[in-house]
Short mmCIF file of C-alpha atoms in Angstrom, two decimals:
data_model
loop_
_atom_site.label_atom_id
_atom_site.label_comp_id
_atom_site.label_asym_id
_atom_site.label_seq_id
_atom_site.Cartn_x
_atom_site.Cartn_y
_atom_site.Cartn_z
CA MET A 244 95.90 -116.77 50.84
CA PRO A 245 97.54 -117.01 54.23
CA ALA A 246 95.70 -113.93 55.43
CA LYS A 247 92.63 -116.14 55.68
CA ALA A 248 93.76 -117.18 59.11
CA THR A 249 92.71 -113.79 60.38
CA LYS A 250 89.68 -113.31 58.20
CA LYS A 251 86.63 -111.32 59.26
CA ASN A 252 85.11 -113.42 62.04
CA SER A 253 88.28 -114.36 63.76
CA THR A 254 89.81 -110.89 63.44
CA ASN A 255 88.75 -109.86 66.95
CA GLU A 256 90.97 -112.40 68.63
CA PHE A 257 94.08 -110.57 67.56
CA VAL A 258 92.95 -107.02 67.91
CA GLY A 259 94.81 -104.94 70.43
CA GLU A 260 96.85 -107.87 71.61
CA PRO A 261 100.57 -107.52 71.81
CA GLY A 262 102.11 -109.00 68.73
CA ALA A 263 99.17 -108.10 66.50
CA ILE A 264 101.37 -106.16 64.12
CA GLU A 265 103.81 -109.05 63.99
CA THR A 266 100.89 -111.25 63.00
CA ALA A 267 100.00 -108.87 60.21
CA LEU A 268 103.59 -108.69 59.04
CA GLU A 269 103.84 -112.45 59.16
CA ASN A 270 100.70 -112.72 57.03
CA ILE A 271 102.19 -110.41 54.48
CA ARG A 272 105.51 -112.19 54.40
CA GLU A 273 103.64 -115.41 53.80
CA ALA A 274 101.81 -113.68 50.99
CA ILE A 275 105.10 -112.54 49.50
CA LYS A 276 106.27 -116.14 49.44
CA LEU A 277 103.20 -117.03 47.45
CA VAL A 278 104.10 -114.44 44.86
CA GLN A 279 107.07 -116.42 43.82
CA PRO A 280 105.72 -118.82 41.30
CA ASP A 281 105.75 -122.51 42.07
CA SER A 282 109.32 -123.65 42.06
CA SER A 283 108.54 -127.36 41.86
CA VAL A 284 110.22 -127.58 38.50
CA MET A 285 111.22 -131.17 37.85
CA GLY A 286 114.62 -132.11 39.13
CA GLU A 287 114.94 -129.18 41.49
CA VAL A 288 115.62 -130.18 45.05
CA GLY A 289 117.12 -128.72 48.19
CA TRP A 290 119.57 -125.89 47.73
CA GLN A 291 118.76 -125.65 44.09
CA LYS A 292 115.19 -124.84 44.91
CA ARG A 293 116.29 -122.17 47.31
CA LYS A 294 118.65 -120.75 44.77
CA SER A 295 115.84 -120.66 42.30
CA ALA A 296 113.64 -118.68 44.66
CA GLN A 297 116.54 -116.32 45.26
CA THR A 298 116.95 -115.76 41.53
CA ARG A 299 113.31 -114.83 41.21
CA ILE A 300 113.60 -112.29 43.99
CA THR A 301 116.67 -110.85 42.29
CA LEU A 302 114.72 -110.58 39.05
CA LEU A 303 111.70 -108.99 40.70
CA THR A 304 113.87 -106.46 42.53
CA ALA A 305 115.60 -105.59 39.26
CA THR A 306 112.22 -105.17 37.57
CA VAL A 307 111.14 -102.68 40.22
CA LYS A 308 114.33 -100.70 39.66
CA CYS A 309 113.94 -100.73 35.89
CA LEU A 310 110.31 -99.63 36.11
CA ALA A 311 111.19 -96.76 38.42
CA LYS A 312 114.15 -95.66 36.37
CA HIS A 313 113.13 -96.31 32.77
CA GLY A 314 109.35 -96.60 32.84
CA TYR A 315 107.04 -99.42 31.81
CA ALA A 316 107.55 -99.26 28.06
CA GLN A 317 111.34 -99.51 28.30
CA THR A 318 111.28 -102.32 30.84
CA THR A 319 111.92 -105.38 28.71
CA THR A 320 112.88 -108.84 29.96
CA GLN A 321 116.26 -108.23 28.31
CA LEU A 322 116.85 -105.00 30.24
CA VAL A 323 115.83 -106.65 33.51
CA ALA A 324 118.09 -109.65 32.92
CA ASN A 325 120.99 -107.31 32.16
CA SER A 326 120.54 -105.15 35.19
CA ALA A 327 120.10 -108.22 37.43
CA ASN A 328 123.23 -109.76 35.96
CA ILE A 329 121.34 -112.89 35.08
CA SER A 330 121.60 -114.71 31.78
CA ARG A 331 118.81 -114.41 29.26
CA GLY A 332 118.33 -118.16 29.47
CA ALA A 333 117.88 -118.13 33.23
CA MET A 334 115.50 -115.22 32.87
CA LEU A 335 113.35 -117.05 30.37
CA HIS A 336 113.37 -120.13 32.56
CA HIS A 337 111.75 -118.16 35.38
CA TYR A 338 109.68 -115.71 33.39
CA ALA A 339 109.08 -116.63 29.78
CA THR A 340 107.35 -113.36 28.86
CA LYS A 341 107.13 -109.76 29.97
CA THR A 342 103.52 -110.41 31.01
CA GLU A 343 104.59 -113.17 33.40
CA LEU A 344 107.35 -111.04 34.81
CA ILE A 345 105.10 -108.02 35.27
CA THR A 346 102.31 -110.08 36.83
CA SER A 347 104.67 -111.34 39.53
CA THR A 348 106.13 -107.88 39.95
CA ILE A 349 102.71 -106.36 40.66
CA ASP A 350 102.20 -108.73 43.59
CA TYR A 351 105.73 -108.28 44.74
CA ILE A 352 105.49 -104.48 44.83
CA MET A 353 102.10 -104.42 46.46
CA TYR A 354 103.11 -106.74 49.28
CA ARG A 355 106.45 -105.09 49.71
CA ARG A 356 104.89 -101.66 50.03
CA MET A 357 102.43 -103.04 52.53
CA GLU A 358 105.14 -104.75 54.52
CA ALA A 359 107.32 -101.64 54.59
CA TYR A 360 104.37 -99.56 55.70
CA TYR A 361 103.37 -101.88 58.54
CA ARG A 362 106.95 -102.29 59.64
CA GLU A 363 107.29 -98.52 60.05
CA ILE A 364 103.89 -98.24 61.73
CA SER A 365 104.94 -100.86 64.26
CA LYS A 366 107.79 -98.57 65.34
CA LEU A 367 105.41 -95.80 66.39
CA SER A 368 104.28 -95.38 69.97
CA ASP A 369 100.55 -95.61 70.68
CA ASN A 370 100.48 -91.88 71.20
CA GLN A 371 102.21 -91.13 67.92
CA ARG A 372 99.92 -93.47 66.06
CA VAL A 373 96.56 -92.75 67.70
CA GLU A 374 96.80 -89.15 68.86
CA GLN A 375 99.26 -87.58 66.47
CA GLY A 376 98.32 -89.51 63.36
CA HIS A 377 101.92 -90.19 62.35
CA GLY A 378 100.64 -92.93 60.07
CA VAL A 379 100.09 -90.19 57.49
CA GLU A 380 103.80 -89.32 57.45
CA VAL A 381 104.69 -92.99 57.28
CA TYR A 382 102.45 -93.45 54.25
CA TRP A 383 103.92 -90.35 52.64
CA ASN A 384 107.40 -91.80 53.08
CA THR A 385 106.38 -95.00 51.30
CA ILE A 386 105.22 -92.87 48.39
CA LEU A 387 108.68 -91.39 47.99
CA THR A 388 110.26 -94.79 47.33
CA SER A 389 111.14 -96.46 44.05
CA ASP A 390 108.57 -99.14 44.94
CA TYR A 391 105.84 -96.55 44.63
CA GLN A 392 107.39 -95.10 41.50
CA ALA A 393 107.32 -98.57 39.93
CA PHE A 394 103.76 -99.07 41.12
CA LEU A 395 102.75 -95.78 39.56
CA GLU A 396 104.39 -96.68 36.27
CA LEU A 397 102.32 -99.86 36.21
CA SER A 398 99.18 -98.04 37.22
CA VAL A 399 99.57 -95.39 34.51
CA ALA A 400 100.55 -97.95 31.87
CA SER A 401 97.52 -100.03 32.75
CA ARG A 402 95.25 -97.16 31.78
CA THR A 403 96.26 -97.54 28.16
CA ASP A 404 97.44 -101.16 28.00
CA LYS A 405 94.39 -103.41 28.06
CA GLU A 406 96.20 -106.64 28.83
CA LEU A 407 98.05 -105.11 31.74
CA ARG A 408 94.91 -103.42 32.95
CA LYS A 409 93.08 -106.71 33.43
CA VAL A 410 95.82 -108.10 35.66
CA PHE A 411 96.52 -104.87 37.47
CA VAL A 412 92.93 -104.04 38.42
CA LYS A 413 92.26 -107.56 39.64
CA LYS A 414 95.31 -107.52 41.83
CA ALA A 415 94.75 -103.97 43.07
CA ARG A 416 91.29 -105.00 44.28
CA ALA A 417 92.49 -108.15 45.99
CA PHE A 418 95.16 -106.07 47.63
CA ASP A 419 92.56 -103.57 48.84
CA ASP A 420 90.65 -106.44 50.48
CA LEU A 421 93.75 -107.75 52.17
CA TRP A 422 94.52 -104.27 53.40
CA LEU A 423 91.09 -103.86 54.92
CA GLU A 424 91.45 -107.20 56.67
CA GLN A 425 94.82 -106.37 58.16
CA THR A 426 94.03 -102.83 59.26
CA PRO A 427 92.59 -103.68 62.69
CA LEU A 428 95.74 -105.64 63.50
CA VAL A 429 98.01 -102.76 62.74
CA PHE A 430 95.70 -99.98 63.92
CA PRO A 431 93.83 -101.56 66.85
CA GLU A 432 92.14 -98.23 67.55
CA TRP A 433 90.08 -98.88 64.42
CA LYS A 434 88.91 -102.34 65.43
CA ASN A 435 85.28 -101.55 66.23
CA GLN A 436 84.77 -99.14 63.38
CA PRO A 437 82.41 -99.96 60.54
CA PRO A 438 84.35 -100.92 57.40
CA GLU A 439 82.95 -97.93 55.44
CA ARG A 440 84.60 -95.62 57.93
CA VAL A 441 87.92 -97.43 57.74
CA LEU A 442 87.74 -97.20 53.96
CA LEU A 443 86.82 -93.53 54.08
CA ALA A 444 89.83 -92.69 56.25
CA ARG A 445 92.09 -94.74 54.05
CA ASP A 446 90.74 -93.27 50.82
CA LEU A 447 91.10 -89.76 52.17
CA VAL A 448 94.73 -90.28 53.12
CA THR A 449 95.89 -92.31 50.14
CA SER A 450 94.10 -90.25 47.47
CA THR A 451 95.26 -86.93 48.86
CA LEU A 452 98.86 -88.04 49.27
CA GLU A 453 98.90 -89.60 45.83
CA GLY A 454 97.46 -86.39 44.37
CA LEU A 455 100.12 -84.46 46.27
CA HIS A 456 102.78 -86.70 44.81
CA LEU A 457 101.46 -86.09 41.30
CA ASN A 458 102.35 -82.42 41.85
CA HIS A 459 105.20 -83.11 44.19
CA ARG A 460 108.04 -81.20 42.65
CA ILE A 461 106.26 -77.91 42.67
CA MET A 462 105.81 -78.38 46.37
CA SER A 463 109.50 -78.63 47.11
CA GLU A 464 109.79 -74.83 47.44
CA GLY A 465 106.59 -74.46 49.37
CA GLY A 466 107.26 -77.49 51.57
CA GLY A 467 105.16 -75.86 54.26
CA ARG A 468 102.04 -76.18 52.15
CA ALA A 469 102.57 -79.89 51.66
CA LYS A 470 103.19 -80.32 55.38
CA ALA A 471 100.00 -78.47 56.22
CA VAL A 472 98.08 -80.87 53.98
CA ARG A 473 99.57 -83.82 55.86
CA ALA A 474 98.92 -82.24 59.27
CA PHE A 475 95.34 -81.78 58.16
CA LEU A 476 95.00 -85.43 57.22
CA SER A 477 96.25 -86.50 60.63
CA GLU A 478 93.58 -84.34 62.27
CA ALA A 479 90.88 -85.45 59.86
CA ILE A 480 91.29 -89.19 60.43
CA LYS A 481 90.90 -88.65 64.16
CA LEU A 482 87.64 -86.89 63.44
CA ILE A 483 86.46 -89.74 61.20
CA ARG A 484 87.31 -92.23 63.92
CA GLU A 485 85.37 -90.26 66.49
CA GLY A 486 82.46 -90.54 64.11
CA SER A 487 81.55 -86.93 63.38
CA MET B 178 106.24 -57.37 42.72
CA THR B 179 102.83 -57.72 41.16
CA GLU B 180 102.01 -61.19 39.97
CA SER B 181 101.00 -61.44 36.36
CA ASN B 182 97.52 -62.59 35.63
CA GLN B 183 98.68 -63.80 32.26
CA LEU B 184 99.80 -67.36 31.78
CA ARG B 185 103.55 -67.24 31.18
CA LEU B 186 103.72 -70.17 28.79
CA PRO B 187 104.20 -70.02 25.05
CA ASP B 188 101.04 -70.58 23.07
CA PRO B 189 101.94 -73.48 20.79
CA THR B 190 99.04 -72.72 18.47
CA ARG B 191 100.24 -69.19 17.75
CA VAL B 192 100.96 -68.37 14.10
CA ASP B 193 104.37 -67.00 13.34
CA TYR B 194 104.88 -64.05 11.04
CA GLY B 195 104.24 -64.82 7.40
CA GLU B 196 102.12 -67.89 7.97
CA PHE B 197 98.51 -68.15 6.99
CA ASN B 198 95.84 -67.76 9.59
CA LYS B 199 94.66 -71.22 8.75
CA SER B 200 97.82 -72.61 10.35
CA SER B 201 96.69 -71.69 13.82
CA ARG B 202 93.54 -73.73 13.42
CA THR B 203 95.51 -76.65 12.06
CA ARG B 204 97.97 -76.52 14.92
CA ARG B 205 95.16 -76.44 17.43
CA GLN B 206 93.58 -79.45 15.76
CA LEU B 207 96.83 -81.38 15.73
CA LEU B 208 97.66 -80.59 19.34
CA HIS B 209 94.18 -81.52 20.46
CA ALA B 210 94.65 -84.85 18.71
CA ALA B 211 98.06 -85.24 20.36
CA MET B 212 96.53 -84.59 23.79
CA THR B 213 93.71 -87.08 23.23
CA HIS B 214 96.21 -89.59 21.93
CA LEU B 215 98.32 -89.16 25.04
CA ALA B 216 95.25 -89.66 27.24
CA GLU B 217 94.08 -92.76 25.38
CA GLU B 218 97.24 -94.45 24.17
CA GLY B 219 99.91 -93.22 26.55
CA PHE B 220 103.28 -91.65 26.07
CA SER B 221 104.91 -94.82 24.77
CA ASN B 222 102.63 -94.81 21.73
CA PHE B 223 103.10 -91.12 21.10
CA SER B 224 104.11 -91.02 17.44
CA ALA B 225 103.67 -88.37 14.78
CA GLY B 226 102.07 -90.82 12.37
CA ALA B 227 99.44 -92.07 14.81
CA ILE B 228 98.54 -88.56 15.93
CA ALA B 229 98.25 -87.18 12.41
CA SER B 230 96.01 -90.00 11.29
CA ARG B 231 93.59 -89.34 14.17
CA VAL B 232 92.60 -86.10 12.46
CA ASN B 233 93.16 -87.26 8.86
CA PHE B 234 96.38 -85.41 8.33
CA THR B 235 99.52 -86.88 6.87
CA ARG B 236 102.60 -87.34 8.96
CA ALA B 237 104.32 -84.81 6.70
CA ALA B 238 101.66 -82.20 7.43
CA LEU B 239 102.24 -82.64 11.15
CA LEU B 240 105.98 -82.45 10.73
CA TYR B 241 105.58 -79.17 8.88
CA HIS B 242 104.20 -77.64 12.09
CA PHE B 243 106.25 -79.60 14.60
CA PRO B 244 109.49 -80.62 12.90
CA ASN B 245 110.43 -83.37 15.34
CA ARG B 246 109.23 -85.38 18.30
CA ALA B 247 110.85 -83.03 20.83
CA ALA B 248 109.06 -80.01 19.33
CA LEU B 249 105.78 -81.89 19.37
CA ILE B 250 106.21 -82.97 22.98
CA GLU B 251 107.05 -79.45 24.08
CA ALA B 252 104.02 -78.09 22.28
CA VAL B 253 101.68 -80.69 23.76
CA VAL B 254 102.90 -79.98 27.29
CA TYR B 255 102.06 -76.29 26.86
CA PHE B 256 98.80 -77.15 25.19
CA VAL B 257 97.70 -79.47 28.02
CA VAL B 258 98.60 -77.01 30.78
CA ARG B 259 96.92 -74.11 28.96
CA LYS B 260 93.84 -76.22 28.41
CA ARG B 261 93.60 -77.04 32.12
CA ILE B 262 93.89 -73.38 33.06
CA GLU B 263 91.34 -72.46 30.42
CA ILE B 264 88.81 -74.95 31.79
CA TYR B 265 89.47 -73.86 35.35
CA GLU B 266 89.05 -70.18 34.59
CA GLN B 267 85.91 -70.78 32.61
CA ALA B 268 84.33 -72.63 35.53
CA MET B 269 85.43 -70.07 38.10
CA SER B 270 84.17 -67.08 36.14
CA SER B 271 80.71 -68.66 35.92
CA LEU B 272 80.32 -69.13 39.70
CA SER B 273 78.33 -66.67 41.74
CA LEU B 274 79.78 -65.54 45.04
CA ASP B 275 77.18 -66.97 47.39
CA GLU B 276 77.27 -69.51 50.19
CA LYS B 277 77.27 -72.38 47.67
CA PHE B 278 80.52 -71.16 46.08
CA GLY B 279 82.80 -73.72 47.72
CA GLU B 280 80.53 -76.64 47.04
CA ARG B 281 80.09 -75.81 43.39
CA LEU B 282 83.78 -75.17 42.94
CA ILE B 283 84.48 -78.73 44.11
CA GLU B 284 81.97 -80.08 41.61
CA HIS B 285 83.56 -78.11 38.79
CA ALA B 286 87.02 -79.20 39.82
CA TRP B 287 85.89 -82.83 39.71
CA ASP B 288 84.30 -82.45 36.28
CA HIS B 289 87.44 -80.81 34.99
CA LEU B 290 89.45 -83.89 35.99
CA GLN B 291 87.33 -86.08 33.73
CA ASP B 292 88.63 -84.18 30.70
CA ASP B 293 91.38 -85.62 28.52
CA SER B 294 93.61 -82.75 29.57
CA PHE B 295 93.92 -84.25 33.06
CA LYS B 296 94.54 -87.79 31.79
CA ALA B 297 97.25 -86.43 29.53
CA PHE B 298 98.64 -84.45 32.47
CA CYS B 299 98.87 -87.60 34.64
CA GLU B 300 100.67 -89.38 31.87
CA LEU B 301 103.15 -86.52 31.47
CA SER B 302 103.70 -86.12 35.21
CA THR B 303 104.48 -89.80 35.68
CA ILE B 304 106.67 -90.17 32.62
CA ALA B 305 108.58 -86.98 33.50
CA ARG B 306 109.89 -88.71 36.60
CA SER B 307 111.87 -91.21 34.59
CA ASN B 308 112.45 -89.02 31.53
CA GLN B 309 114.90 -86.12 31.88
CA GLU B 310 114.06 -84.53 28.58
CA LEU B 311 110.36 -84.36 29.32
CA SER B 312 111.01 -83.28 32.87
CA LYS B 313 112.88 -80.18 31.69
CA ILE B 314 109.80 -78.95 29.86
CA PHE B 315 107.17 -80.31 32.21
CA GLN B 316 108.44 -78.97 35.54
CA PRO B 317 108.48 -75.26 34.64
CA ALA B 318 105.07 -75.68 33.01
CA LEU B 319 103.74 -77.30 36.17
CA ASN B 320 105.13 -74.46 38.32
CA GLU B 321 103.43 -72.00 36.06
CA TYR B 322 100.18 -73.93 36.30
CA ASP B 323 100.37 -73.77 40.08
CA ARG B 324 101.13 -70.04 40.09
CA MET B 325 98.34 -69.30 37.65
CA ARG B 326 95.79 -71.28 39.61
CA ARG B 327 96.64 -69.28 42.68
CA GLN B 328 96.28 -66.03 40.72
CA LEU B 329 92.89 -67.11 39.48
CA ALA B 330 91.78 -67.83 43.03
CA PHE B 331 92.65 -64.23 43.92
CA THR B 332 90.66 -62.99 40.97
CA TYR B 333 87.54 -65.06 41.48
CA PHE B 334 87.24 -66.21 45.11
CA PRO B 335 84.97 -64.29 47.49
CA GLU B 336 86.72 -61.80 49.81
CA SER B 337 85.86 -63.79 52.91
CA LEU B 338 87.75 -66.83 51.62
CA LEU B 339 90.75 -64.80 50.49
CA ALA B 340 91.20 -63.37 53.96
CA ASP B 341 91.17 -66.84 55.52
CA PRO B 342 94.55 -68.13 56.73
CA THR B 343 93.51 -71.63 55.65
CA LEU B 344 92.99 -70.55 52.02
CA ASP B 345 96.01 -72.34 50.57
CA LEU B 346 95.33 -75.45 52.60
CA ARG B 347 91.75 -75.62 51.34
CA ARG B 348 92.85 -75.15 47.76
CA ASP B 349 95.62 -77.72 48.03
CA LEU B 350 93.48 -80.24 49.84
CA VAL B 351 90.67 -80.18 47.32
CA ARG B 352 93.09 -80.25 44.43
CA TYR B 353 95.22 -83.16 45.65
CA LEU B 354 92.37 -85.23 46.94
CA LEU B 355 90.42 -84.91 43.70
CA GLU B 356 93.47 -85.48 41.52
CA GLY B 357 94.46 -88.54 43.53
CA LEU B 358 90.94 -89.90 43.25
CA ALA B 359 90.68 -89.20 39.54
CA GLN B 360 94.04 -90.77 38.87
CA GLN B 361 92.97 -94.05 40.47
CA ARG B 362 89.63 -94.29 38.73
CA GLY B 363 88.67 -97.80 37.76
CA MET B 364 91.14 -99.42 40.13
CA SER B 365 89.06 -100.16 43.22
CA TYR B 366 85.86 -101.99 44.10
CA ALA B 367 82.65 -100.22 45.11
CA GLU B 368 84.21 -97.23 43.48
CA ARG B 369 81.11 -95.14 42.96
CA GLU B 370 80.04 -95.44 46.52
CA ARG B 371 83.50 -94.76 47.88
CA THR B 372 83.94 -91.76 45.62
CA GLU B 373 80.57 -90.38 46.71
CA ASN B 374 81.47 -90.82 50.37
CA ILE B 375 84.75 -89.09 50.00
CA MET B 376 83.28 -86.24 47.97
CA ARG B 377 80.72 -85.71 50.72
CA LEU B 378 83.50 -85.70 53.28
CA ILE B 379 85.60 -83.14 51.44
CA ARG B 380 82.57 -80.88 50.95
CA GLU B 381 81.92 -80.97 54.68
CA LEU B 382 85.54 -80.43 55.52
CA VAL B 383 85.90 -77.27 53.50
CA THR B 384 82.44 -75.76 53.91
CA THR B 385 81.33 -76.40 57.51
CA LYS B 386 82.28 -75.06 60.95
CA GLU B 387 83.65 -78.44 62.11
CA GLY B 388 85.82 -78.60 59.02
CA GLU B 389 87.05 -75.08 59.64
CA GLY B 390 88.14 -76.22 63.09
CA ILE B 391 90.50 -78.88 61.79
CA LEU B 392 91.69 -76.69 58.92
CA SER B 393 92.92 -74.05 61.34
CA ARG B 394 94.29 -76.64 63.77
CA ALA B 395 96.34 -78.10 60.90
CA VAL B 396 97.62 -74.67 59.87
CA ASN B 397 98.53 -73.88 63.48
CA ARG B 398 100.21 -77.21 63.93
CA GLN B 399 102.22 -76.57 60.81
CA SER B 400 103.33 -73.06 61.84
CA ALA B 401 104.18 -74.31 65.34
CA LEU B 402 106.42 -76.94 63.75
CA GLU B 403 108.11 -74.32 61.60
CA HIS B 404 108.71 -72.14 64.63
CA GLU B 405 110.41 -75.05 66.30
CA LEU B 406 112.64 -75.56 63.27
CA ASP B 407 113.56 -71.87 63.15
CA ARG B 408 114.90 -71.95 66.68
#
């Protein structure tokens, strides 16, 4: 995993330096590249190889859309191929089974969500990020995307589908690790915090927002209540960071 | 307008005129099986045959009570929401109004989320987002669940809490945090420890002075924002 370059011991070198977020984003983009399965199929060279990688991205993007729109059960390789406008043959060449397709999609979604999140965080000023806790709003916005919807479909399906569960849980954990590693790059104010505290702040924010999303539509009328919950989270993470 | 303390959702186990009393029990049994099936096997495997065989009924017997899949789905949505309210009310009515009220309420709320009714609820909530037909039944039921939970708080919470401007925030916070946590169970490493830490945190946040401080700051921040928007 490319993220190794910044692993534990060497993390400090990057912290707080200008360009730290770019480093994190770069790490994630590298990771996204790894998601695409090895394209060293015999006979493929040059542009063809590039085209092949492009096709996979097209297929993965189409899978995300299908998952968000039709749910896990309805998302067949046939449906994905149709909506990506790619022949069944080409589809099978890249992903022979639904399991293969879904396995790649899990990585793809996880890294894409992470990349989108960090990209938006990098646009915040220090004051917005550290003092006002705007990271909470940024995370909330990533939850309202079809990427999250697709992720949720996979997460819910993996509760009852044993084969999917094995893959999903393994990847979700690896992703959690990567997240913890990258956090100090993106949120330098957390760099000297013990990992339990970083995890606690993260768990508080993600669990609450995901729970909010589970009940989201009822909140559309009482939008103020949902906003108060998010304002609270922004205050609470500051408190966790200050160590009380 | 006075808010009704009655749940405004049809009772899918109710016996219609002319039926035998036994039917109500049968319907309850079938819907319980449907709920468990939803929790264990998911919406995609939600079939009359599979559900009936869980409780040793024939598919035909099930279809006598719920003539088609749509009728069965509607009934199970009502059943699940009613069950959640039932559990919640039962827990609340057993709590004594002392200084431990908040803490114990959190514990009860967490236990309640381990029930099949919550797993079935998660399944329905997620599927409803990509399924129009389900959404039409699920959304109103969810609104009613929310309204009823608020009513129950007014019936059972101690006066001091009810007068607090942060009441809704406390309720929402505990509810969403716990539901988010319960939904992700089994997905992360060191889960027990992390869950314990976060449960400790939420207890402190809603029951201590320091917590009260940020609760009211958040409410103020929110109303200040709304003021700004009004202008």
